[in-house]
């Protein structure tokens, strides 16, 4: 959310440190076209009941101190529960490396019974294109040695385009 400078800093930092591509979505108020469109997510009276901050390795908890809530997995769906009825151990723990959980979290925005999630949804660690390309070149040099441009130009493996 554009008003959450601390939260943005955390997400931007992790995005910057991530090796590869990152996607960051910012909910930004526009005074002309959609003024107040995100007010339920920013007003002090409603924010804590409508926003959940995802912290890797932590239970998914949100809400006001006097009415804390959490998220559980009910079958294949996420469900809001009161912490009066459930303990923190019963709640879903956010795992930013779990692709299936990330898909469920992405759908939370479309369900009015669930809070809007903010934070790092998913991280996938794998080699970048540049790393794969460099490794491929290094392996070819290791197996065939350094090539010479002269050998490449005067090879018998050529073709003509007519």
GROMACS .gro file of N, CA and C in nm:
model
  486
    1UNK      N    1   0.086  -0.116   0.000
    1UNK     CA    2   0.000   0.000   0.000
    1UNK      C    3   0.090   0.122   0.000
    2UNK      N    4   0.055   0.221  -0.081
    2UNK     CA    5   0.142   0.338  -0.094
    2UNK      C    6   0.169   0.410   0.038
    3UNK      N    7   0.079   0.402   0.133
    3UNK     CA    8   0.098   0.470   0.262
    3UNK      C    9   0.185   0.389   0.359
    4UNK      N   10   0.211   0.263   0.329
    4UNK     CA   11   0.288   0.175   0.418
    4UNK      C   12   0.435   0.177   0.376
    5UNK      N   13   0.506   0.278   0.417
    5UNK     CA   14   0.646   0.296   0.377
    5UNK      C   15   0.733   0.181   0.430
    6UNK      N   16   0.712   0.140   0.555
    6UNK     CA   17   0.792   0.032   0.613
    6UNK      C   18   0.769  -0.099   0.537
    7UNK      N   19   0.642  -0.133   0.510
    7UNK     CA   20   0.611  -0.254   0.436
    7UNK      C   21   0.667  -0.253   0.295
    8UNK      N   22   0.659  -0.137   0.230
    8UNK     CA   23   0.716  -0.125   0.096
    8UNK      C   24   0.866  -0.147   0.098
    9UNK      N   25   0.932  -0.091   0.200
    9UNK     CA   26   1.077  -0.106   0.211
    9UNK      C   27   1.118  -0.251   0.222
   10UNK      N   28   1.044  -0.328   0.299
   10UNK     CA   29   1.074  -0.471   0.316
   10UNK      C   30   1.059  -0.544   0.182
   11UNK      N   31   0.950  -0.519   0.113
   11UNK     CA   32   0.924  -0.587  -0.014
   11UNK      C   33   1.025  -0.544  -0.120
   12UNK      N   34   1.053  -0.413  -0.129
   12UNK     CA   35   1.150  -0.364  -0.228
   12UNK      C   36   1.289  -0.422  -0.201
   13UNK      N   37   1.327  -0.430  -0.075
   13UNK     CA   38   1.459  -0.484  -0.040
   13UNK      C   39   1.469  -0.630  -0.083
   14UNK      N   40   1.368  -0.710  -0.050
   14UNK     CA   41   1.371  -0.851  -0.087
   14UNK      C   42   1.367  -0.867  -0.239
   15UNK      N   43   1.289  -0.785  -0.305
   15UNK     CA   44   1.281  -0.789  -0.451
   15UNK      C   45   1.416  -0.756  -0.514
   16UNK      N   46   1.483  -0.656  -0.459
   16UNK     CA   47   1.614  -0.616  -0.510
   16UNK      C   48   1.719  -0.725  -0.489
   17UNK      N   49   1.712  -0.790  -0.374
   17UNK     CA   50   1.812  -0.893  -0.342
   17UNK      C   51   1.785  -1.025  -0.412
   18UNK      N   52   1.663  -1.043  -0.465
   18UNK     CA   53   1.629  -1.167  -0.534
   18UNK      C   54   1.704  -1.175  -0.666
   19UNK      N   55   1.764  -1.289  -0.690
   19UNK     CA   56   1.837  -1.311  -0.814
   19UNK      C   57   1.736  -1.349  -0.923
   20UNK      N   58   1.721  -1.266  -1.023
   20UNK     CA   59   1.624  -1.291  -1.129
   20UNK      C   60   1.516  -1.185  -1.129
   21UNK      N   61   1.404  -1.218  -1.190
   21UNK     CA   62   1.294  -1.122  -1.204
   21UNK      C   63   1.206  -1.120  -1.079
   22UNK      N   64   1.150  -1.004  -1.051
   22UNK     CA   65   1.056  -0.987  -0.940
   22UNK      C   66   0.938  -0.906  -0.989
   23UNK      N   67   0.823  -0.931  -0.930
   23UNK     CA   68   0.703  -0.854  -0.959
   23UNK      C   69   0.653  -0.793  -0.829
   24UNK      N   70   0.640  -0.662  -0.825
   24UNK     CA   71   0.591  -0.593  -0.707
   24UNK      C   72   0.467  -0.514  -0.747
   25UNK      N   73   0.358  -0.537  -0.675
   25UNK     CA   74   0.235  -0.462  -0.699
   25UNK      C   75   0.216  -0.363  -0.586
   26UNK      N   76   0.189  -0.237  -0.621
   26UNK     CA   77   0.166  -0.133  -0.522
   26UNK      C   78   0.023  -0.083  -0.537
   27UNK      N   79  -0.050  -0.083  -0.427
   27UNK     CA   80  -0.185  -0.025  -0.425
   27UNK      C   81  -0.167   0.124  -0.400
   28UNK      N   82  -0.189   0.204  -0.502
   28UNK     CA   83  -0.167   0.348  -0.490
   28UNK      C   84  -0.297   0.424  -0.513
   29UNK      N   85  -0.326   0.512  -0.422
   29UNK     CA   86  -0.446   0.594  -0.431
   29UNK      C   87  -0.429   0.699  -0.542
   30UNK      N   88  -0.535   0.723  -0.616
   30UNK     CA   89  -0.536   0.828  -0.717
   30UNK      C   90  -0.647   0.926  -0.678
   31UNK      N   91  -0.608   1.048  -0.648
   31UNK     CA   92  -0.704   1.148  -0.602
   31UNK      C   93  -0.809   1.183  -0.707
   32UNK      N   94  -0.781   1.158  -0.832
   32UNK     CA   95  -0.874   1.197  -0.938
   32UNK      C   96  -0.968   1.084  -0.977
   33UNK      N   97  -0.913   0.966  -1.007
   33UNK     CA   98  -0.996   0.859  -1.064
   33UNK      C   99  -1.052   0.759  -0.962
   34UNK      N  100  -0.979   0.733  -0.854
   34UNK     CA  101  -1.030   0.634  -0.758
   34UNK      C  102  -0.997   0.673  -0.615
   35UNK      N  103  -1.018   0.798  -0.581
   35UNK     CA  104  -0.985   0.846  -0.448
   35UNK      C  105  -1.057   0.763  -0.342
   36UNK      N  106  -0.980   0.708  -0.251
   36UNK     CA  107  -1.037   0.630  -0.142
   36UNK      C  108  -1.067   0.485  -0.177
   37UNK      N  109  -1.025   0.440  -0.295
   37UNK     CA  110  -1.054   0.302  -0.336
   37UNK      C  111  -0.995   0.200  -0.240
   38UNK      N  112  -0.885   0.234  -0.175
   38UNK     CA  113  -0.819   0.141  -0.084
   38UNK      C  114  -0.834   0.185   0.062
   39UNK      N  115  -0.932   0.271   0.089
   39UNK     CA  116  -0.947   0.325   0.225
   39UNK      C  117  -0.975   0.216   0.328
   40UNK      N  118  -1.044   0.111   0.291
   40UNK     CA  119  -1.071   0.002   0.385
   40UNK      C  120  -0.940  -0.067   0.426
   41UNK      N  121  -0.836  -0.052   0.344
   41UNK     CA  122  -0.705  -0.112   0.373
   41UNK      C  123  -0.611  -0.015   0.443
   42UNK      N  124  -0.650   0.113   0.451
   42UNK     CA  125  -0.561   0.213   0.510
   42UNK      C  126  -0.619   0.284   0.631
   43UNK      N  127  -0.750   0.288   0.646
   43UNK     CA  128  -0.811   0.356   0.761
   43UNK      C  129  -0.783   0.280   0.890
   44UNK      N  130  -0.755   0.353   0.996
   44UNK     CA  131  -0.724   0.291   1.125
   44UNK      C  132  -0.838   0.204   1.177
   45UNK      N  133  -0.960   0.244   1.148
   45UNK     CA  134  -1.076   0.172   1.199
   45UNK      C  135  -1.099   0.037   1.131
   46UNK      N  136  -1.051   0.022   1.009
   46UNK     CA  137  -1.081  -0.100   0.932
   46UNK      C  138  -0.957  -0.177   0.887
   47UNK      N  139  -0.842  -0.112   0.886
   47UNK     CA  140  -0.720  -0.170   0.829
   47UNK      C  141  -0.685  -0.309   0.886
   48UNK      N  142  -0.678  -0.319   1.016
   48UNK     CA  143  -0.629  -0.444   1.077
   48UNK      C  144  -0.721  -0.563   1.055
   49UNK      N  145  -0.849  -0.537   1.029
   49UNK     CA  146  -0.942  -0.647   1.000
   49UNK      C  147  -0.943  -0.686   0.853
   50UNK      N  148  -0.879  -0.607   0.768
   50UNK     CA  149  -0.885  -0.629   0.624
   50UNK      C  150  -0.751  -0.650   0.557
   51UNK      N  151  -0.643  -0.647   0.634
   51UNK     CA  152  -0.508  -0.661   0.579
   51UNK      C  153  -0.434  -0.768   0.657
   52UNK      N  154  -0.360  -0.852   0.585
   52UNK     CA  155  -0.272  -0.948   0.650
   52UNK      C  156  -0.132  -0.932   0.590
   53UNK      N  157  -0.034  -0.918   0.679
   53UNK     CA  158   0.105  -0.905   0.636
   53UNK      C  159   0.170  -1.043   0.642
   54UNK      N  160   0.221  -1.087   0.529
   54UNK     CA  161   0.281  -1.220   0.519
   54UNK      C  162   0.427  -1.215   0.565
   55UNK      N  163   0.457  -1.295   0.664
   55UNK     CA  164   0.594  -1.305   0.715
   55UNK      C  165   0.634  -1.451   0.707
   56UNK      N  166   0.740  -1.478   0.632
   56UNK     CA  167   0.786  -1.615   0.612
   56UNK      C  168   0.814  -1.683   0.747
   57UNK      N  169   0.757  -1.803   0.764
   57UNK     CA  170   0.779  -1.882   0.884
   57UNK      C  171   0.690  -1.844   1.002
   58UNK      N  172   0.602  -1.747   0.982
   58UNK     CA  173   0.514  -1.702   1.090
   58UNK      C  174   0.370  -1.744   1.062
   59UNK      N  175   0.291  -1.768   1.168
   59UNK     CA  176   0.149  -1.799   1.148
   59UNK      C  177   0.077  -1.680   1.083
   60UNK      N  178  -0.023  -1.709   1.005
   60UNK     CA  179  -0.097  -1.605   0.934
   60UNK      C  180  -0.203  -1.546   1.027
   61UNK      N  181  -0.165  -1.437   1.095
   61UNK     CA  182  -0.250  -1.371   1.194
   61UNK      C  183  -0.277  -1.228   1.151
   62UNK      N  184  -0.398  -1.179   1.178
   62UNK     CA  185  -0.434  -1.041   1.151
   62UNK      C  186  -0.545  -1.001   1.246
   63UNK      N  187  -0.590  -0.878   1.235
   63UNK     CA  188  -0.701  -0.830   1.318
   63UNK      C  189  -0.654  -0.742   1.432
   64UNK      N  190  -0.750  -0.684   1.502
   64UNK     CA  191  -0.721  -0.598   1.616
   64UNK      C  192  -0.680  -0.683   1.736
   65UNK      N  193  -0.609  -0.621   1.831
   65UNK     CA  194  -0.560  -0.695   1.948
   65UNK      C  195  -0.673  -0.759   2.029
   66UNK      N  196  -0.788  -0.690   2.036
   66UNK     CA  197  -0.899  -0.746   2.114
   66UNK      C  198  -0.978  -0.852   2.038
   67UNK      N  199  -0.959  -0.859   1.905
   67UNK     CA  200  -1.028  -0.960   1.823
   67UNK      C  201  -0.932  -1.021   1.720
   68UNK      N  202  -0.826  -1.086   1.767
   68UNK     CA  203  -0.729  -1.142   1.672
   68UNK      C  204  -0.790  -1.258   1.591
   69UNK      N  205  -0.746  -1.265   1.467
   69UNK     CA  206  -0.794  -1.370   1.376
   69UNK      C  207  -0.675  -1.437   1.310
   70UNK      N  208  -0.703  -1.549   1.250
   70UNK     CA  209  -0.599  -1.621   1.179
   70UNK      C  210  -0.656  -1.690   1.057
   71UNK      N  211  -0.567  -1.748   0.979
   71UNK     CA  212  -0.605  -1.819   0.858
   71UNK      C  213  -0.571  -1.967   0.876
   72UNK      N  214  -0.668  -2.052   0.843
   72UNK     CA  215  -0.643  -2.196   0.842
   72UNK      C  216  -0.675  -2.249   0.703
   73UNK      N  217  -0.628  -2.368   0.676
   73UNK     CA  218  -0.660  -2.435   0.551
   73UNK      C  219  -0.774  -2.532   0.581
   74UNK      N  220  -0.890  -2.504   0.523
   74UNK     CA  221  -1.009  -2.585   0.542
   74UNK      C  222  -1.034  -2.661   0.412
   75UNK      N  223  -0.986  -2.784   0.407
   75UNK     CA  224  -0.990  -2.858   0.281
   75UNK      C  225  -0.889  -2.798   0.185
   76UNK      N  226  -0.940  -2.741   0.076
   76UNK     CA  227  -0.853  -2.676  -0.022
   76UNK      C  228  -0.874  -2.526  -0.025
   77UNK      N  229  -0.939  -2.471   0.078
   77UNK     CA  230  -0.969  -2.329   0.082
   77UNK      C  231  -0.915  -2.266   0.209
   78UNK      N  232  -0.882  -2.139   0.199
   78UNK     CA  233  -0.840  -2.064   0.316
   78UNK      C  234  -0.963  -2.015   0.390
   79UNK      N  235  -0.954  -2.012   0.522
   79UNK     CA  236  -1.068  -1.973   0.603
   79UNK      C  237  -1.020  -1.888   0.720
   80UNK      N  238  -1.097  -1.783   0.752
   80UNK     CA  239  -1.068  -1.697   0.866
   80UNK      C  240  -1.128  -1.758   0.991
   81UNK      N  241  -1.048  -1.763   1.098
   81UNK     CA  242  -1.095  -1.815   1.226
   81UNK      C  243  -1.057  -1.718   1.337
   82UNK      N  244  -1.130  -1.723   1.446
   82UNK     CA  245  -1.102  -1.641   1.563
   82UNK      C  246  -0.997  -1.712   1.649
   83UNK      N  247  -0.905  -1.634   1.704
   83UNK     CA  248  -0.805  -1.694   1.793
   83UNK      C  249  -0.863  -1.724   1.930
   84UNK      N  250  -0.991  -1.691   1.950
   84UNK     CA  251  -1.060  -1.735   2.071
   84UNK      C  252  -1.092  -1.884   2.061
   85UNK      N  253  -1.112  -1.931   1.937
   85UNK     CA  254  -1.149  -2.071   1.913
   85UNK      C  255  -1.031  -2.159   1.870
   86UNK      N  256  -0.925  -2.097   1.820
   86UNK     CA  257  -0.808  -2.171   1.770
   86UNK      C  258  -0.682  -2.115   1.835
   87UNK      N  259  -0.580  -2.198   1.840
   87UNK     CA  260  -0.451  -2.149   1.891
   87UNK      C  261  -0.362  -2.113   1.772
   88UNK      N  262  -0.252  -2.045   1.799
   88UNK     CA  263  -0.159  -2.008   1.692
   88UNK      C  264  -0.101  -2.132   1.624
   89UNK      N  265  -0.093  -2.242   1.696
   89UNK     CA  266  -0.039  -2.366   1.640
   89UNK      C  267  -0.131  -2.427   1.534
   90UNK      N  268  -0.260  -2.392   1.539
   90UNK     CA  269  -0.357  -2.444   1.443
   90UNK      C  270  -0.354  -2.367   1.310
   91UNK      N  271  -0.293  -2.248   1.311
   91UNK     CA  272  -0.297  -2.160   1.195
   91UNK      C  273  -0.199  -2.203   1.087
   92UNK      N  274  -0.229  -2.158   0.968
   92UNK     CA  275  -0.141  -2.180   0.853
   92UNK      C  276  -0.017  -2.094   0.870
   93UNK      N  277   0.099  -2.152   0.848
   93UNK     CA  278   0.225  -2.080   0.857
   93UNK      C  279   0.266  -2.041   0.715
   94UNK      N  280   0.301  -1.912   0.699
   94UNK     CA  281   0.338  -1.866   0.564
   94UNK      C  282   0.475  -1.921   0.525
   95UNK      N  283   0.481  -1.978   0.406
   95UNK     CA  284   0.605  -2.031   0.350
   95UNK      C  285   0.621  -1.972   0.210
   96UNK      N  286   0.712  -1.877   0.197
   96UNK     CA  287   0.729  -1.808   0.069
   96UNK      C  288   0.788  -1.898  -0.041
   97UNK      N  289   0.828  -2.018  -0.007
   97UNK     CA  290   0.880  -2.111  -0.107
   97UNK      C  291   0.776  -2.214  -0.151
   98UNK      N  292   0.655  -2.205  -0.100
   98UNK     CA  293   0.548  -2.299  -0.132
   98UNK      C  294   0.460  -2.241  -0.243
   99UNK      N  295   0.475  -2.295  -0.363
   99UNK     CA  296   0.402  -2.244  -0.479
   99UNK      C  297   0.251  -2.262  -0.464
  100UNK      N  298   0.208  -2.375  -0.407
  100UNK     CA  299   0.065  -2.400  -0.390
  100UNK      C  300   0.002  -2.301  -0.293
  101UNK      N  301   0.072  -2.272  -0.184
  101UNK     CA  302   0.022  -2.174  -0.088
  101UNK      C  303   0.017  -2.036  -0.154
  102UNK      N  304   0.116  -2.003  -0.233
  102UNK     CA  305   0.117  -1.873  -0.301
  102UNK      C  306  -0.004  -1.858  -0.394
  103UNK      N  307  -0.042  -1.966  -0.460
  103UNK     CA  308  -0.159  -1.960  -0.548
  103UNK      C  309  -0.286  -1.933  -0.466
  104UNK      N  310  -0.298  -1.996  -0.349
  104UNK     CA  311  -0.413  -1.970  -0.262
  104UNK      C  312  -0.412  -1.826  -0.212
  105UNK      N  313  -0.294  -1.776  -0.176
  105UNK     CA  314  -0.282  -1.639  -0.126
  105UNK      C  315  -0.320  -1.539  -0.234
  106UNK      N  316  -0.283  -1.567  -0.358
  106UNK     CA  317  -0.319  -1.477  -0.469
  106UNK      C  318  -0.470  -1.464  -0.483
  107UNK      N  319  -0.542  -1.569  -0.454
  107UNK     CA  320  -0.688  -1.568  -0.467
  107UNK      C  321  -0.758  -1.498  -0.350
  108UNK      N  322  -0.686  -1.471  -0.242
  108UNK     CA  323  -0.747  -1.408  -0.125
  108UNK      C  324  -0.808  -1.272  -0.158
  109UNK      N  325  -0.747  -1.200  -0.248
  109UNK     CA  326  -0.794  -1.066  -0.284
  109UNK      C  327  -0.936  -1.068  -0.338
  110UNK      N  328  -0.974  -1.178  -0.400
  110UNK     CA  329  -1.106  -1.186  -0.465
  110UNK      C  330  -1.215  -1.239  -0.372
  111UNK      N  331  -1.179  -1.276  -0.250
  111UNK     CA  332  -1.276  -1.329  -0.155
  111UNK      C  333  -1.297  -1.227  -0.044
  112UNK      N  334  -1.414  -1.170  -0.036
  112UNK     CA  335  -1.442  -1.065   0.063
  112UNK      C  336  -1.436  -1.115   0.207
  113UNK      N  337  -1.445  -1.245   0.227
  113UNK     CA  338  -1.437  -1.302   0.362
  113UNK      C  339  -1.294  -1.311   0.411
  114UNK      N  340  -1.197  -1.292   0.321
  114UNK     CA  341  -1.055  -1.303   0.356
  114UNK      C  342  -0.988  -1.166   0.351
  115UNK      N  343  -0.884  -1.146   0.431
  115UNK     CA  344  -0.811  -1.019   0.427
  115UNK      C  345  -0.727  -1.009   0.299
  116UNK      N  346  -0.688  -0.888   0.266
  116UNK     CA  347  -0.601  -0.865   0.150
  116UNK      C  348  -0.456  -0.888   0.194
  117UNK      N  349  -0.385  -0.977   0.126
  117UNK     CA  350  -0.248  -1.009   0.167
  117UNK      C  351  -0.146  -0.908   0.112
  118UNK      N  352  -0.045  -0.878   0.193
  118UNK     CA  353   0.066  -0.793   0.153
  118UNK      C  354   0.195  -0.856   0.200
  119UNK      N  355   0.298  -0.843   0.121
  119UNK     CA  356   0.428  -0.899   0.155
  119UNK      C  357   0.478  -0.985   0.041
  120UNK      N  358   0.571  -1.071   0.070
  120UNK     CA  359   0.629  -1.160  -0.031
  120UNK      C  360   0.545  -1.287  -0.036
  121UNK      N  361   0.479  -1.308  -0.149
  121UNK     CA  362   0.392  -1.425  -0.167
  121UNK      C  363   0.475  -1.550  -0.195
  122UNK      N  364   0.570  -1.536  -0.290
  122UNK     CA  365   0.640  -1.654  -0.339
  122UNK      C  366   0.779  -1.617  -0.389
  123UNK      N  367   0.873  -1.704  -0.362
  123UNK     CA  368   1.010  -1.689  -0.410
  123UNK      C  369   1.052  -1.822  -0.472
  124UNK      N  370   1.101  -1.815  -0.592
  124UNK     CA  371   1.154  -1.937  -0.655
  124UNK      C  372   1.301  -1.913  -0.685
  125UNK      N  373   1.384  -1.999  -0.629
  125UNK     CA  374   1.528  -1.988  -0.650
  125UNK      C  375   1.571  -2.088  -0.755
  126UNK      N  376   1.613  -2.036  -0.868
  126UNK     CA  377   1.668  -2.120  -0.973
  126UNK      C  378   1.764  -2.035  -1.055
  127UNK      N  379   1.848  -2.097  -1.136
  127UNK     CA  380   1.947  -2.020  -1.211
  127UNK      C  381   1.879  -1.924  -1.310
  128UNK      N  382   1.944  -1.809  -1.327
  128UNK     CA  383   1.895  -1.712  -1.424
  128UNK      C  384   1.940  -1.753  -1.565
  129UNK      N  385   1.882  -1.691  -1.665
  129UNK     CA  386   1.920  -1.718  -1.804
  129UNK      C  387   2.069  -1.692  -1.822
  130UNK      N  388   2.117  -1.582  -1.769
  130UNK     CA  389   2.257  -1.545  -1.783
  130UNK      C  390   2.348  -1.652  -1.724
  131UNK      N  391   2.313  -1.704  -1.607
  131UNK     CA  392   2.394  -1.809  -1.544
  131UNK      C  393   2.393  -1.937  -1.628
  132UNK      N  394   2.277  -1.976  -1.676
  132UNK     CA  395   2.268  -2.096  -1.759
  132UNK      C  396   2.349  -2.082  -1.887
  133UNK      N  397   2.341  -1.965  -1.949
  133UNK     CA  398   2.414  -1.940  -2.074
  133UNK      C  399   2.565  -1.942  -2.050
  134UNK      N  400   2.608  -1.877  -1.943
  134UNK     CA  401   2.751  -1.875  -1.910
  134UNK      C  402   2.801  -2.015  -1.878
  135UNK      N  403   2.724  -2.092  -1.803
  135UNK     CA  404   2.763  -2.230  -1.771
  135UNK      C  405   2.775  -2.314  -1.897
  136UNK      N  406   2.683  -2.296  -1.991
  136UNK     CA  407   2.686  -2.371  -2.117
  136UNK      C  408   2.814  -2.338  -2.195
  137UNK      N  409   2.850  -2.213  -2.202
  137UNK     CA  410   2.972  -2.173  -2.272
  137UNK      C  411   3.094  -2.231  -2.202
  138UNK      N  412   3.097  -2.221  -2.068
  138UNK     CA  413   3.211  -2.274  -1.992
  138UNK      C  414   3.227  -2.424  -2.014
  139UNK      N  415   3.117  -2.499  -2.019
  139UNK     CA  416   3.125  -2.643  -2.042
  139UNK      C  417   3.175  -2.676  -2.182
  140UNK      N  418   3.135  -2.598  -2.281
  140UNK     CA  419   3.184  -2.620  -2.417
  140UNK      C  420   3.333  -2.592  -2.427
  141UNK      N  421   3.379  -2.487  -2.363
  141UNK     CA  422   3.522  -2.455  -2.363
  141UNK      C  423   3.600  -2.564  -2.291
  142UNK      N  424   3.543  -2.614  -2.182
  142UNK     CA  425   3.610  -2.720  -2.106
  142UNK      C  426   3.621  -2.848  -2.189
  143UNK      N  427   3.516  -2.883  -2.264
  143UNK     CA  428   3.518  -3.008  -2.340
  143UNK      C  429   3.589  -2.996  -2.475
  144UNK      N  430   3.583  -2.880  -2.538
  144UNK     CA  431   3.640  -2.865  -2.673
  144UNK      C  432   3.757  -2.769  -2.679
  145UNK      N  433   3.785  -2.700  -2.571
  145UNK     CA  434   3.895  -2.603  -2.569
  145UNK      C  435   3.850  -2.470  -2.628
  146UNK      N  436   3.941  -2.372  -2.619
  146UNK     CA  437   3.912  -2.241  -2.676
  146UNK      C  438   3.912  -2.249  -2.828
  147UNK      N  439   3.811  -2.198  -2.889
  147UNK     CA  440   3.804  -2.198  -3.035
  147UNK      C  441   3.884  -2.084  -3.093
  148UNK      N  442   3.908  -2.094  -3.224
  148UNK     CA  443   3.978  -1.988  -3.295
  148UNK      C  444   3.888  -1.938  -3.406
  149UNK      N  445   3.880  -1.808  -3.423
  149UNK     CA  446   3.794  -1.750  -3.523
  149UNK      C  447   3.834  -1.797  -3.663
  150UNK      N  448   3.963  -1.809  -3.688
  150UNK     CA  449   4.011  -1.853  -3.819
  150UNK      C  450   3.957  -1.993  -3.851
  151UNK      N  451   3.958  -2.084  -3.752
  151UNK     CA  452   3.906  -2.219  -3.773
  151UNK      C  453   3.756  -2.216  -3.803
  152UNK      N  454   3.685  -2.127  -3.740
  152UNK     CA  455   3.541  -2.115  -3.762
  152UNK      C  456   3.512  -2.065  -3.903
  153UNK      N  457   3.589  -1.968  -3.949
  153UNK     CA  458   3.565  -1.910  -4.082
  153UNK      C  459   3.599  -2.009  -4.193
  154UNK      N  460   3.708  -2.085  -4.176
  154UNK     CA  461   3.753  -2.175  -4.282
  154UNK      C  462   3.710  -2.321  -4.262
  155UNK      N  463   3.604  -2.343  -4.190
  155UNK     CA  464   3.555  -2.478  -4.169
  155UNK      C  465   3.484  -2.530  -4.294
  156UNK      N  466   3.471  -2.662  -4.304
  156UNK     CA  467   3.399  -2.721  -4.417
  156UNK      C  468   3.250  -2.722  -4.391
  157UNK      N  469   3.209  -2.695  -4.269
  157UNK     CA  470   3.067  -2.694  -4.235
  157UNK      C  471   3.008  -2.557  -4.262
  158UNK      N  472   2.986  -2.528  -4.388
  158UNK     CA  473   2.926  -2.400  -4.426
  158UNK      C  474   2.807  -2.425  -4.516
  159UNK      N  475   2.731  -2.322  -4.543
  159UNK     CA  476   2.618  -2.333  -4.634
  159UNK      C  477   2.603  -2.203  -4.709
  160UNK      N  478   2.535  -2.208  -4.819
  160UNK     CA  479   2.511  -2.090  -4.900
  160UNK      C  480   2.362  -2.062  -4.905
  161UNK      N  481   2.328  -1.934  -4.902
  161UNK     CA  482   2.190  -1.893  -4.909
  161UNK      C  483   2.169  -1.832  -5.047
  162UNK      N  484   2.071  -1.884  -5.119
  162UNK     CA  485   2.049  -1.830  -5.253
  162UNK      C  486   1.923  -1.746  -5.258
   0.00000   0.00000   0.00000
